[in-house]
Short mmCIF file of C-alpha atoms in Angstrom, two decimals:
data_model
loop_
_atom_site.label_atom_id
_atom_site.label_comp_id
_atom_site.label_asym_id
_atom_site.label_seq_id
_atom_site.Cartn_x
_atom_site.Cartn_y
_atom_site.Cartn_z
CA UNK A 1 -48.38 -103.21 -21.07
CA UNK A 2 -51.34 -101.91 -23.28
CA UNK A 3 -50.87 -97.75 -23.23
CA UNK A 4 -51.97 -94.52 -25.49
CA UNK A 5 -50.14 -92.33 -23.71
CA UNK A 6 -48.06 -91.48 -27.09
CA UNK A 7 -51.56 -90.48 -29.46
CA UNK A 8 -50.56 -86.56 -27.98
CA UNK A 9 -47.00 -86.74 -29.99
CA UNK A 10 -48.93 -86.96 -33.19
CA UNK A 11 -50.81 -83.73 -32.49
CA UNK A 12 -47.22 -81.54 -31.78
CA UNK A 13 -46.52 -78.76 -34.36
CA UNK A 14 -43.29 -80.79 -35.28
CA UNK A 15 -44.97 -83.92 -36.21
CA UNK A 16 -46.61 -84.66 -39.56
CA UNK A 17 -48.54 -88.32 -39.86
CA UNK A 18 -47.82 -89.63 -43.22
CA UNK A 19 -50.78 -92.04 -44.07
CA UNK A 20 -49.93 -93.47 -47.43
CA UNK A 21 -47.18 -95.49 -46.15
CA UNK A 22 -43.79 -96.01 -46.49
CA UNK A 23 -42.81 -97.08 -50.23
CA UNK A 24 -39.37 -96.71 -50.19
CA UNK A 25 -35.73 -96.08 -48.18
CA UNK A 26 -33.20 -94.13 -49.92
CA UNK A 27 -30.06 -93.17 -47.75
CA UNK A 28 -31.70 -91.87 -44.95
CA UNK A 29 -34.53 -90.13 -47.20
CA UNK A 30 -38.34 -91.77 -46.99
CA UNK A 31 -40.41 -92.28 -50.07
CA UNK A 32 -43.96 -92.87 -49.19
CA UNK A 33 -46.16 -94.47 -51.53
CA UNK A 34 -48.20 -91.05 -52.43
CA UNK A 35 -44.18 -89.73 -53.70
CA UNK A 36 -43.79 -87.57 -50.47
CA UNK A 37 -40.04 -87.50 -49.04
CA UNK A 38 -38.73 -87.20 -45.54
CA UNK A 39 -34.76 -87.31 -43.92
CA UNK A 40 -34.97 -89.20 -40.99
CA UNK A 41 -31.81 -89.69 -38.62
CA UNK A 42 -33.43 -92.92 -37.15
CA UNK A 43 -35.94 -95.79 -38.42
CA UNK A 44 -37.75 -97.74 -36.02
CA UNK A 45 -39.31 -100.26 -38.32
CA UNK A 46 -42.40 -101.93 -36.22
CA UNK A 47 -43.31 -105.22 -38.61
CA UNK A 48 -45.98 -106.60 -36.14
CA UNK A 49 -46.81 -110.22 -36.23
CA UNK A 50 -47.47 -113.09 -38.67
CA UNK A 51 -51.08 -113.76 -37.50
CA UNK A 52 -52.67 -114.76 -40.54
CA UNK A 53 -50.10 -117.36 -41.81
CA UNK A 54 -48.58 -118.70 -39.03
CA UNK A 55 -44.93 -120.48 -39.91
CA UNK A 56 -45.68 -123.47 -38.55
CA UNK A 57 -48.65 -124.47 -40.73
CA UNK A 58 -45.93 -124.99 -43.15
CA UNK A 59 -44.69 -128.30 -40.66
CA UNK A 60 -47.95 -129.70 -39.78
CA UNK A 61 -49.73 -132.39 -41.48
CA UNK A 62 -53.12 -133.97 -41.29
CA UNK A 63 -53.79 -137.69 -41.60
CA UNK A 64 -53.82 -137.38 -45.40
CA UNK A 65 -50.49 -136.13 -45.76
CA UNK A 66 -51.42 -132.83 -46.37
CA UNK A 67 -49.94 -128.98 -45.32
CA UNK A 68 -51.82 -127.04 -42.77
CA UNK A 69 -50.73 -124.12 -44.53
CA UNK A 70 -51.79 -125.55 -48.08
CA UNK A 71 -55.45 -126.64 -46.47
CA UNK A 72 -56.18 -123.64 -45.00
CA UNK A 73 -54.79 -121.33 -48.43
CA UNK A 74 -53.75 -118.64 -46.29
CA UNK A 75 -57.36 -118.63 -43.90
CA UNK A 76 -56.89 -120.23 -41.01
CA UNK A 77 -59.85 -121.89 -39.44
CA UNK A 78 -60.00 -125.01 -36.42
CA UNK A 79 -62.51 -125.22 -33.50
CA UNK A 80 -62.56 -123.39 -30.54
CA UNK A 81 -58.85 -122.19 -32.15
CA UNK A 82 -57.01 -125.16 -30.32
CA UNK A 83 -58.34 -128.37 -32.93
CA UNK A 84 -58.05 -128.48 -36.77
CA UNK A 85 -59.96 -131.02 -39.31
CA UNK A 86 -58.39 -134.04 -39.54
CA UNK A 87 -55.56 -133.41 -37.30
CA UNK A 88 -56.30 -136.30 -34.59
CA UNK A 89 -54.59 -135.39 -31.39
CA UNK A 90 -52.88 -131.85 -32.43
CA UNK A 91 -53.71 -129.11 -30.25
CA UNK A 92 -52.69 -125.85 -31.05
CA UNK A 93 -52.00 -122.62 -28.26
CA UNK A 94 -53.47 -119.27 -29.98
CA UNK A 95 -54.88 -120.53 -32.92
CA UNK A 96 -57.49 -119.27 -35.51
CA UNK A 97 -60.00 -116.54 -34.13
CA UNK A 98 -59.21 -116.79 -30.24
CA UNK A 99 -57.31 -113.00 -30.10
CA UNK A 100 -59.12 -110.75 -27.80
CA UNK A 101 -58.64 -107.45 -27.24
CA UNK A 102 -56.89 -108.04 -23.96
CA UNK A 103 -54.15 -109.96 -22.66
CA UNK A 104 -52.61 -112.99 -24.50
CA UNK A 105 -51.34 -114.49 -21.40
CA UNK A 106 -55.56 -115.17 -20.35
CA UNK A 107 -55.84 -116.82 -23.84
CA UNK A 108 -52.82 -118.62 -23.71
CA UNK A 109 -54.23 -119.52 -19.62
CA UNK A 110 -57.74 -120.11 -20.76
CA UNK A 111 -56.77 -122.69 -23.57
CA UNK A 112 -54.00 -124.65 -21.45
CA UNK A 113 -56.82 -125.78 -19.18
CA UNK A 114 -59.04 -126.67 -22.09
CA UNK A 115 -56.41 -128.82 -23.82
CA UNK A 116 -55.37 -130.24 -19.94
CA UNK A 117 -59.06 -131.34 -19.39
CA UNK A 118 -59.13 -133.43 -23.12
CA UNK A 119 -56.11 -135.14 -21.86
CA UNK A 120 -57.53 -135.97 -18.56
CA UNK A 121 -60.65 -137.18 -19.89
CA UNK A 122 -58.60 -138.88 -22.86
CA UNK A 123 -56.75 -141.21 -20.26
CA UNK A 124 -59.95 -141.75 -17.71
CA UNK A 125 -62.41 -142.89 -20.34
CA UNK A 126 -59.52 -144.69 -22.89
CA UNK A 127 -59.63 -142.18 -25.73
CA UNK A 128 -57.13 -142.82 -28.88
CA UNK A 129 -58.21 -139.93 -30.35
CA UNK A 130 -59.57 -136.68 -30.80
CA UNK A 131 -60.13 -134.51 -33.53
CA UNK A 132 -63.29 -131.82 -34.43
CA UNK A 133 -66.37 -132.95 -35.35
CA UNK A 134 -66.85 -131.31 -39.10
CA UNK A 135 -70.44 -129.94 -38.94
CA UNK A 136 -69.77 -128.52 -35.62
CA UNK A 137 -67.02 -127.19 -36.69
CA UNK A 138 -68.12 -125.30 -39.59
CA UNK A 139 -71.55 -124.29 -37.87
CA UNK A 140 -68.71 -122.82 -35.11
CA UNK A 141 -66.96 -120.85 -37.76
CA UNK A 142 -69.98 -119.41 -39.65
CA UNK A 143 -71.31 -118.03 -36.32
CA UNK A 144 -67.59 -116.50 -35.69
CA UNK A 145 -67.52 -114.88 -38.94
CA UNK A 146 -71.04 -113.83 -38.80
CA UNK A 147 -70.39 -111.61 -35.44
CA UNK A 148 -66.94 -110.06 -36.66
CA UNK A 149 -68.72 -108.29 -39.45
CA UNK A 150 -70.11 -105.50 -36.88
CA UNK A 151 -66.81 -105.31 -35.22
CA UNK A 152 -63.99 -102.53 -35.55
CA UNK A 153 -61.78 -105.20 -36.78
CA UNK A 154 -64.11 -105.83 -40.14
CA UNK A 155 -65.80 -102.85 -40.62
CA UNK A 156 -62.86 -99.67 -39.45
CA UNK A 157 -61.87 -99.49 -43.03
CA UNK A 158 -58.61 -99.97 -42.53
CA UNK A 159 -56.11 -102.67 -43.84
CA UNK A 160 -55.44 -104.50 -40.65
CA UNK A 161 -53.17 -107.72 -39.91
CA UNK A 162 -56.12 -109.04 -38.67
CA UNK A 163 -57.45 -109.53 -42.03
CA UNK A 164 -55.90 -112.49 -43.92
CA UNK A 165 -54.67 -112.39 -47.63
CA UNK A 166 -58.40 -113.59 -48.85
CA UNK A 167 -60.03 -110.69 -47.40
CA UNK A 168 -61.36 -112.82 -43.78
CA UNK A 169 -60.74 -112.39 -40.30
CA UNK A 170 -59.04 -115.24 -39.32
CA UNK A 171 -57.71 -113.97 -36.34
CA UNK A 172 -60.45 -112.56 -33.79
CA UNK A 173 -62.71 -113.38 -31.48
CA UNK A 174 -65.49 -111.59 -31.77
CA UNK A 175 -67.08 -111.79 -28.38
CA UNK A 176 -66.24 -110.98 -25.18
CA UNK A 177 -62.80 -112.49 -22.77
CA UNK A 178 -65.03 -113.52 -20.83
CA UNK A 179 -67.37 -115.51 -22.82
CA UNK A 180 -64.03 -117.00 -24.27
CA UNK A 181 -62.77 -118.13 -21.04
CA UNK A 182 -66.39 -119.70 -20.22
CA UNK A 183 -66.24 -121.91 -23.16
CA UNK A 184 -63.03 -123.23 -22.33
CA UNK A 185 -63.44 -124.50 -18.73
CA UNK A 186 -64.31 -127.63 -20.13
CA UNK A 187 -63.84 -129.67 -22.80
CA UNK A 188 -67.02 -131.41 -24.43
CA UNK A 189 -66.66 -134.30 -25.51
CA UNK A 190 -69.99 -134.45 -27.68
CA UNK A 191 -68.32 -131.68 -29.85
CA UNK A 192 -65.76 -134.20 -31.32
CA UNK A 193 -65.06 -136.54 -33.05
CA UNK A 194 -64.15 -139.83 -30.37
CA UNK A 195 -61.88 -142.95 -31.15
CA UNK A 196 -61.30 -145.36 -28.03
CA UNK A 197 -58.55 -147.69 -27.83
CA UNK A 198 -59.53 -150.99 -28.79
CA UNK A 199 -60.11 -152.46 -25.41
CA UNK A 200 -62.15 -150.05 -24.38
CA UNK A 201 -63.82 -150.01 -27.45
CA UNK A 202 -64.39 -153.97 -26.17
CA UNK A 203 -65.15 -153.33 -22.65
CA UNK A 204 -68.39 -151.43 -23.82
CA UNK A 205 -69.56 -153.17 -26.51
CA UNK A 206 -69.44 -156.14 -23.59
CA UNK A 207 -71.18 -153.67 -21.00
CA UNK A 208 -74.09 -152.78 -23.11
CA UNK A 209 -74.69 -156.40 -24.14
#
């Protein structure tokens, strides 16, 4: 449940924001990082979430052997932020630059029925494998990054976890929830890279002779 119902407590007489951030814990004194102090009698420590460099990039590998998490040097990128380069097959659930500004769950929604469609296409037309098609893909990812730089996320100011360690937004989509869940009610095909199995490979090389 999204709610700003506590932005008024910051504006009591008995609240003072600190905006340097918090440097240090001594006891139960709080150093910021400007050398301000502060007793507190609780801590709520709110550490948000590993966006950026998700753990599990560090137990994927492509068909050359190689880390997710050491390809993408800590700026994740894939297609449509379910397919990565030379991953044949591997299908992630909120990847790179699919966060909008609403609920996960219509992400999470919006992609299962994208990846469900490449599987039932995969088994009707006797696909080994699929994997993004490299031009498109990077054509797809200029474009993204091209429309986040007049968003709130690139240009507030502020260091967000939306921005990765290189200084990019790996993390947002920068159009609307609705345009997101357009392009994923069906997977093209002709955006990918297609292997069939090798008799089907042999049933059409028959058919168009």
């Amino acid at each position: 449940m999204q709610s700003n119902n506590w932005y008024p407590a910051l504006a009591q007489k008995n609240v003072e924001v600190i905006a340097s951030g918090l440097a240090e814990v001594k006891g139960n004194t709080l150093i910021a990082a400007n050398g301000e102090q502060c007793e507190a009698d609780v801590i709520i420590l709110g550490t948000g979430f590993e966006i950026a460099e998700p753990p599990i990039a560090n137990r994927v590998y492509n068909r050359f052997g190689q880390k997710m998490s050491d390809v993408w040097q800590g700026s994740p990128e894939g297609y449509m932020g379910t397919m990565v380069e030379n991953c044949p097959n591997g299908f992630l659930m909120f990847g790179p630059n699919v966060a909008v500004s609403s609920s996960a769950f219509i992400i999470i929604e919006a992609q299962l029925d994208y990846i469900m469609d490449a599987l039932k296409q995969a088994i009707q037309l006797g696909i080994q494998t699929i994997e993004p098609n490299p031009e498109i893909t990077r054509k797809f990812n200029e474009k993204v990054q091209a429309a986040l730089q007049s968003t709130v996320w690139n240009k507030g100011g502020c260091q967000s976890y939306f921005i990765d360690r290189n200084g990019r937004n790996s993390t947002v989509w920068p159009w609307t929830t609705f345009k997101l869940r357009e392009k994923m009610k069906q997977f093209n095909l002709t955006e990918y890279l297609i292997d069939y199995t090798p008799d089907t490979a042999k049933q059409k090389s028959v058919e168009t002779v």
